[in-house]
PDB file of C-alpha atoms in Angstrom:
ATOM      1  CA  MET A1345      16.175  13.719  23.891  1.00 42.00           C
ATOM      2  CA  GLU A1346      17.658  10.941  22.413  1.00 57.00           C
ATOM      3  CA  LYS A1347      14.562   9.050  22.556  1.00 57.00           C
ATOM      4  CA  ALA A1348      12.371  11.290  20.800  1.00 54.00           C
ATOM      5  CA  ARG A1349      15.371  10.996  17.988  1.00 60.00           C
ATOM      6  CA  ARG A1350      15.220   8.326  17.802  1.00 64.00           C
ATOM      7  CA  GLY A1351      11.616   7.857  17.572  1.00 67.00           C
ATOM      8  CA  SER A1352      11.235  10.755  14.685  1.00 71.00           C
ATOM      9  CA  ALA A1353      14.213   8.613  13.009  1.00 77.00           C
ATOM     10  CA  LEU A1354      11.384   5.457  12.906  1.00 78.00           C
ATOM     11  CA  ILE A1355       8.187   7.130  11.443  1.00 79.00           C
ATOM     12  CA  VAL A1356       9.539   6.790   7.631  1.00 82.00           C
ATOM     13  CA  PRO A1357      10.989   2.737   8.423  1.00 88.00           C
ATOM     14  CA  VAL A1358       7.486   2.373  10.266  1.00 89.00           C
ATOM     15  CA  VAL A1359       5.581   3.488   7.086  1.00 88.00           C
ATOM     16  CA  MET A1360       6.948   1.683   4.642  1.00 90.00           C
ATOM     17  CA  LEU A1361       6.498  -1.558   6.556  1.00 92.00           C
ATOM     18  CA  ALA A1362       3.117  -0.719   7.146  1.00 91.00           C
ATOM     19  CA  PHE A1363       2.309  -0.118   3.179  1.00 90.00           C
ATOM     20  CA  ALA A1364       4.290  -3.375   2.340  1.00 89.00           C
ATOM     21  CA  CYS A1365       2.431  -5.368   4.612  1.00 91.00           C
ATOM     22  CA  ALA A1366      -0.862  -4.386   3.883  1.00 90.00           C
ATOM     23  CA  TYR A1367      -0.130  -4.147  -0.226  1.00 88.00           C
ATOM     24  CA  GLY A1368       1.038  -7.919   0.423  1.00 86.00           C
ATOM     25  CA  TRP A1369      -2.116  -8.755   2.624  1.00 88.00           C
ATOM     26  CA  SER A1370      -4.147  -7.194   0.030  1.00 87.00           C
ATOM     27  CA  ASN A1371      -3.126  -9.287  -2.844  1.00 84.00           C
ATOM     28  CA  ARG A1372      -2.765 -12.414  -1.332  1.00 83.00           C
ATOM     29  CA  HIS A1373      -5.464 -13.810  -3.440  1.00 85.00           C
ATOM     30  CA  VAL A1374      -3.814 -12.665  -6.504  1.00 82.00           C
ATOM     31  CA  PRO A1375      -2.235 -15.586  -9.006  1.00 83.00           C
ATOM     32  CA  THR A1376       1.306 -16.168  -8.636  1.00 76.00           C
ATOM     33  CA  GLY A1377       1.248 -15.388 -12.627  1.00 78.00           C
ATOM     34  CA  ASP A1378      -0.103 -12.047 -12.254  1.00 78.00           C
ATOM     35  CA  MET A1379       2.675 -10.853  -9.757  1.00 77.00           C
ATOM     36  CA  HIS A1380       5.730 -10.467 -11.230  1.00 79.00           C
ATOM     37  CA  PHE A1381       7.063  -7.531 -10.143  1.00 79.00           C
ATOM     38  CA  ALA A1382       4.654  -6.612  -7.251  1.00 82.00           C
ATOM     39  CA  TRP A1383       5.809  -9.356  -4.925  1.00 84.00           C
ATOM     40  CA  PRO A1384       9.691  -8.917  -4.927  1.00 87.00           C
ATOM     41  CA  LEU A1385       9.335  -5.209  -4.887  1.00 87.00           C
ATOM     42  CA  THR A1386       6.749  -5.481  -1.674  1.00 88.00           C
ATOM     43  CA  LEU A1387       9.560  -8.157   0.418  1.00 91.00           C
ATOM     44  CA  GLY A1388      11.778  -6.525  -0.503  1.00 92.00           C
ATOM     45  CA  LEU A1389      10.255  -2.845   1.104  1.00 92.00           C
ATOM     46  CA  GLY A1390       9.259  -5.236   3.917  1.00 93.00           C
ATOM     47  CA  LEU A1391      13.408  -6.375   4.469  1.00 95.00           C
ATOM     48  CA  LEU A1392      14.804  -2.768   3.928  1.00 94.00           C
ATOM     49  CA  SER A1393      12.010  -1.319   6.325  1.00 93.00           C
ATOM     50  CA  LEU A1394      12.623  -4.502   8.802  1.00 94.00           C
ATOM     51  CA  VAL A1395      16.842  -3.342   7.882  1.00 92.00           C
ATOM     52  CA  LEU A1396      16.308   0.243   8.633  1.00 89.00           C
ATOM     53  CA  ILE A1397      14.199   0.129  11.865  1.00 88.00           C
ATOM     54  CA  GLY A1398      16.781  -2.110  13.301  1.00 88.00           C
ATOM     55  CA  ALA A1399      20.024  -0.408  12.059  1.00 85.00           C
ATOM     56  CA  VAL A1400      17.897   2.623  14.094  1.00 82.00           C
ATOM     57  CA  LEU A1401      16.928   0.728  16.940  1.00 83.00           C
ATOM     58  CA  VAL A1402      21.007  -0.539  16.953  1.00 82.00           C
ATOM     59  CA  GLY A1403      21.977   3.429  17.571  1.00 76.00           C
ATOM     60  CA  ARG A1404      24.187   2.548  13.604  1.00 69.00           C
ATOM     61  CA  LEU A1405      22.767   5.516  12.039  1.00 67.00           C
ATOM     62  CA  PRO A1406      22.258   9.266  13.062  1.00 67.00           C
ATOM     63  CA  VAL A1407      18.649  10.318  14.119  1.00 67.00           C
ATOM     64  CA  GLY A1408      17.853  14.119  13.307  1.00 68.00           C
ATOM     65  CA  PRO A1409      16.373  16.442  15.582  1.00 70.00           C
ATOM     66  CA  ALA A1410      13.257  15.485  17.736  1.00 69.00           C
ATOM     67  CA  LEU A1411      10.416  15.517  15.700  1.00 69.00           C
ATOM     68  CA  THR A1412       8.068  18.833  16.962  1.00 76.00           C
ATOM     69  CA  ALA A1413       4.539  20.120  15.634  1.00 79.00           C
ATOM     70  CA  ALA A1414       6.126  22.886  13.147  1.00 80.00           C
ATOM     71  CA  ARG A1415       8.177  19.693  11.824  1.00 77.00           C
ATOM     72  CA  LEU A1416       4.919  18.223  10.609  1.00 80.00           C
ATOM     73  CA  LYS A1417       2.797  20.561   8.662  1.00 86.00           C
ATOM     74  CA  ARG A1418       4.344  20.444   5.520  1.00 86.00           C
ATOM     75  CA  PRO A1419       4.319  15.946   5.720  1.00 83.00           C
ATOM     76  CA  VAL A1420       1.165  16.295   7.063  1.00 87.00           C
ATOM     77  CA  LEU A1421      -0.296  18.787   4.515  1.00 90.00           C
ATOM     78  CA  LEU A1422       1.425  16.720   1.462  1.00 88.00           C
ATOM     79  CA  PHE A1423      -0.362  13.685   3.233  1.00 88.00           C
ATOM     80  CA  LEU A1424      -3.482  15.327   2.678  1.00 90.00           C
ATOM     81  CA  CYS A1425      -2.269  16.162  -0.635  1.00 89.00           C
ATOM     82  CA  ALA A1426      -2.441  12.856  -1.404  1.00 90.00           C
ATOM     83  CA  LEU A1427      -5.543  11.995   0.349  1.00 90.00           C
ATOM     84  CA  ILE A1428      -7.080  14.087  -2.513  1.00 86.00           C
ATOM     85  CA  LEU A1429      -5.571  12.337  -5.187  1.00 88.00           C
ATOM     86  CA  LEU A1430      -6.465   9.062  -4.488  1.00 88.00           C
ATOM     87  CA  GLY A1431      -9.881  10.345  -3.465  1.00 88.00           C
ATOM     88  CA  PHE A1432     -10.480  11.741  -6.580  1.00 90.00           C
ATOM     89  CA  ALA A1433      -8.564   9.996  -9.530  1.00 87.00           C
ATOM     90  CA  GLY A1434     -11.506   7.269  -9.846  1.00 86.00           C
ATOM     91  CA  TYR A1435     -13.779  10.138 -10.930  1.00 89.00           C
ATOM     92  CA  ASP A1436     -11.569  12.604 -13.209  1.00 91.00           C
ATOM     93  CA  PHE A1437      -7.723  11.361 -12.951  1.00 91.00           C
ATOM     94  CA  PRO A1438      -6.478  14.108 -14.810  1.00 92.00           C
ATOM     95  CA  LEU A1439      -8.426  17.156 -12.593  1.00 92.00           C
ATOM     96  CA  ALA A1440      -7.752  14.752  -9.472  1.00 92.00           C
ATOM     97  CA  THR A1441      -3.668  14.504 -10.507  1.00 93.00           C
ATOM     98  CA  ALA A1442      -3.730  18.274 -11.592  1.00 94.00           C
ATOM     99  CA  ALA A1443      -5.077  19.874  -7.892  1.00 93.00           C
ATOM    100  CA  PHE A1444      -2.071  17.659  -6.105  1.00 93.00           C
ATOM    101  CA  LEU A1445       0.365  18.949  -8.187  1.00 94.00           C
ATOM    102  CA  MET A1446      -0.842  22.821  -7.814  1.00 94.00           C
ATOM    103  CA  LEU A1447      -1.032  22.144  -3.854  1.00 92.00           C
ATOM    104  CA  ALA A1448       2.027  19.417  -3.276  1.00 93.00           C
ATOM    105  CA  ILE A1449       4.803  21.384  -5.188  1.00 93.00           C
ATOM    106  CA  PRO A1450       4.519  24.753  -3.590  1.00 93.00           C
ATOM    107  CA  LEU A1451       4.772  22.662  -0.050  1.00 90.00           C
ATOM    108  CA  MET A1452       7.564  20.977  -1.281  1.00 88.00           C
ATOM    109  CA  GLY A1453       9.453  24.553  -1.417  1.00 88.00           C
ATOM    110  CA  TYR A1454       9.018  25.047  -5.675  1.00 90.00           C
ATOM    111  CA  ARG A1455       7.599  28.564  -5.512  1.00 89.00           C
ATOM    112  CA  ASN A1456       7.993  29.533  -9.715  1.00 94.00           C
ATOM    113  CA  TRP A1457       3.990  29.952  -9.885  1.00 93.00           C
ATOM    114  CA  LEU A1458       4.633  29.667 -14.358  1.00 95.00           C
ATOM    115  CA  ALA A1459       6.133  26.011 -13.555  1.00 95.00           C
ATOM    116  CA  VAL A1460       3.656  25.157 -11.239  1.00 95.00           C
ATOM    117  CA  ILE A1461       0.654  25.519 -13.339  1.00 96.00           C
ATOM    118  CA  ALA A1462       2.202  24.429 -17.004  1.00 96.00           C
ATOM    119  CA  VAL A1463       3.141  21.604 -14.463  1.00 96.00           C
ATOM    120  CA  ALA A1464      -0.216  20.649 -13.139  1.00 95.00           C
ATOM    121  CA  LEU A1465      -2.194  21.161 -16.483  1.00 95.00           C
ATOM    122  CA  VAL A1466       0.440  19.207 -18.473  1.00 96.00           C
ATOM    123  CA  LEU A1467       1.865  15.993 -16.632  1.00 95.00           C
ATOM    124  CA  PRO A1468      -1.728  14.712 -16.300  1.00 94.00           C
ATOM    125  CA  LEU A1469      -2.438  15.131 -19.715  1.00 93.00           C
ATOM    126  CA  LEU A1470       0.591  13.013 -20.774  1.00 94.00           C
ATOM    127  CA  LEU A1471      -0.444  10.619 -17.882  1.00 93.00           C
ATOM    128  CA  TYR A1472      -3.561   9.844 -18.798  1.00 91.00           C
ATOM    129  CA  TRP A1473      -2.990   9.781 -23.086  1.00 91.00           C
ATOM    130  CA  GLY A1474       0.327   7.451 -22.015  1.00 92.00           C
ATOM    131  CA  PHE A1475      -1.892   5.318 -20.002  1.00 89.00           C
ATOM    132  CA  THR A1476      -4.855   4.928 -22.037  1.00 88.00           C
ATOM    133  CA  ALA A1477      -2.407   4.640 -24.893  1.00 90.00           C
ATOM    134  CA  LEU A1478      -1.292   1.674 -23.149  1.00 90.00           C
ATOM    135  CA  GLY A1479      -4.880  -0.178 -22.484  1.00 87.00           C
ATOM    136  CA  VAL A1480      -4.670   1.441 -18.528  1.00 86.00           C
ATOM    137  CA  PRO A1481      -8.189   2.849 -17.808  1.00 85.00           C
ATOM    138  CA  LEU A1482      -8.188   6.561 -16.542  1.00 87.00           C
ATOM    139  CA  ALA A1483     -11.557   7.923 -15.495  1.00 86.00           C
ATOM    140  CA  SER A1484     -11.804  11.539 -17.534  1.00 85.00           C
ATOM    141  CA  PHE A1485     -15.262  12.647 -17.947  1.00 79.00           C
ATOM    142  CA  TRP A1486     -13.917  15.398 -20.150  1.00 79.00           C
ATOM    143  CA  LEU A1487     -11.416  14.154 -21.357  1.00 77.00           C
ATOM    144  CA  GLU A1488     -13.678  10.605 -22.945  1.00 72.00           C
ATOM    145  CA  GLY A1489     -15.893  11.199 -25.628  1.00 48.00           C
TER     146      GLY A1489
END
């Protein structure tokens, strides 16, 4: 039982470490001058992940209940929602973000549909206009005109 509980506690730090490694590797050819904040944050994420992994393995951190299929349902659905956002944001950022929020917010436990719809409609538009005002190009076939 303890081994299964320890394995479930390792999931998040291992995913964090994998992301830090993948991000660092994918940006290895980017000039250092263009990565002022990204490299320290990536290294910090990797080191924090290693510290958490070590603390779980040594037994200094409490571990939660064993990982079951029922406990994995919500995180897997949230991950699939994130894939929707990543896959379609390049085609239309506001629509992909609105679809992500409409699906993800209820999965995280918030059930007030009026608030969910309002956030899913207003937040993507504010993000789009804010980033385009800063000069960051975001795709939108219906807002560009």
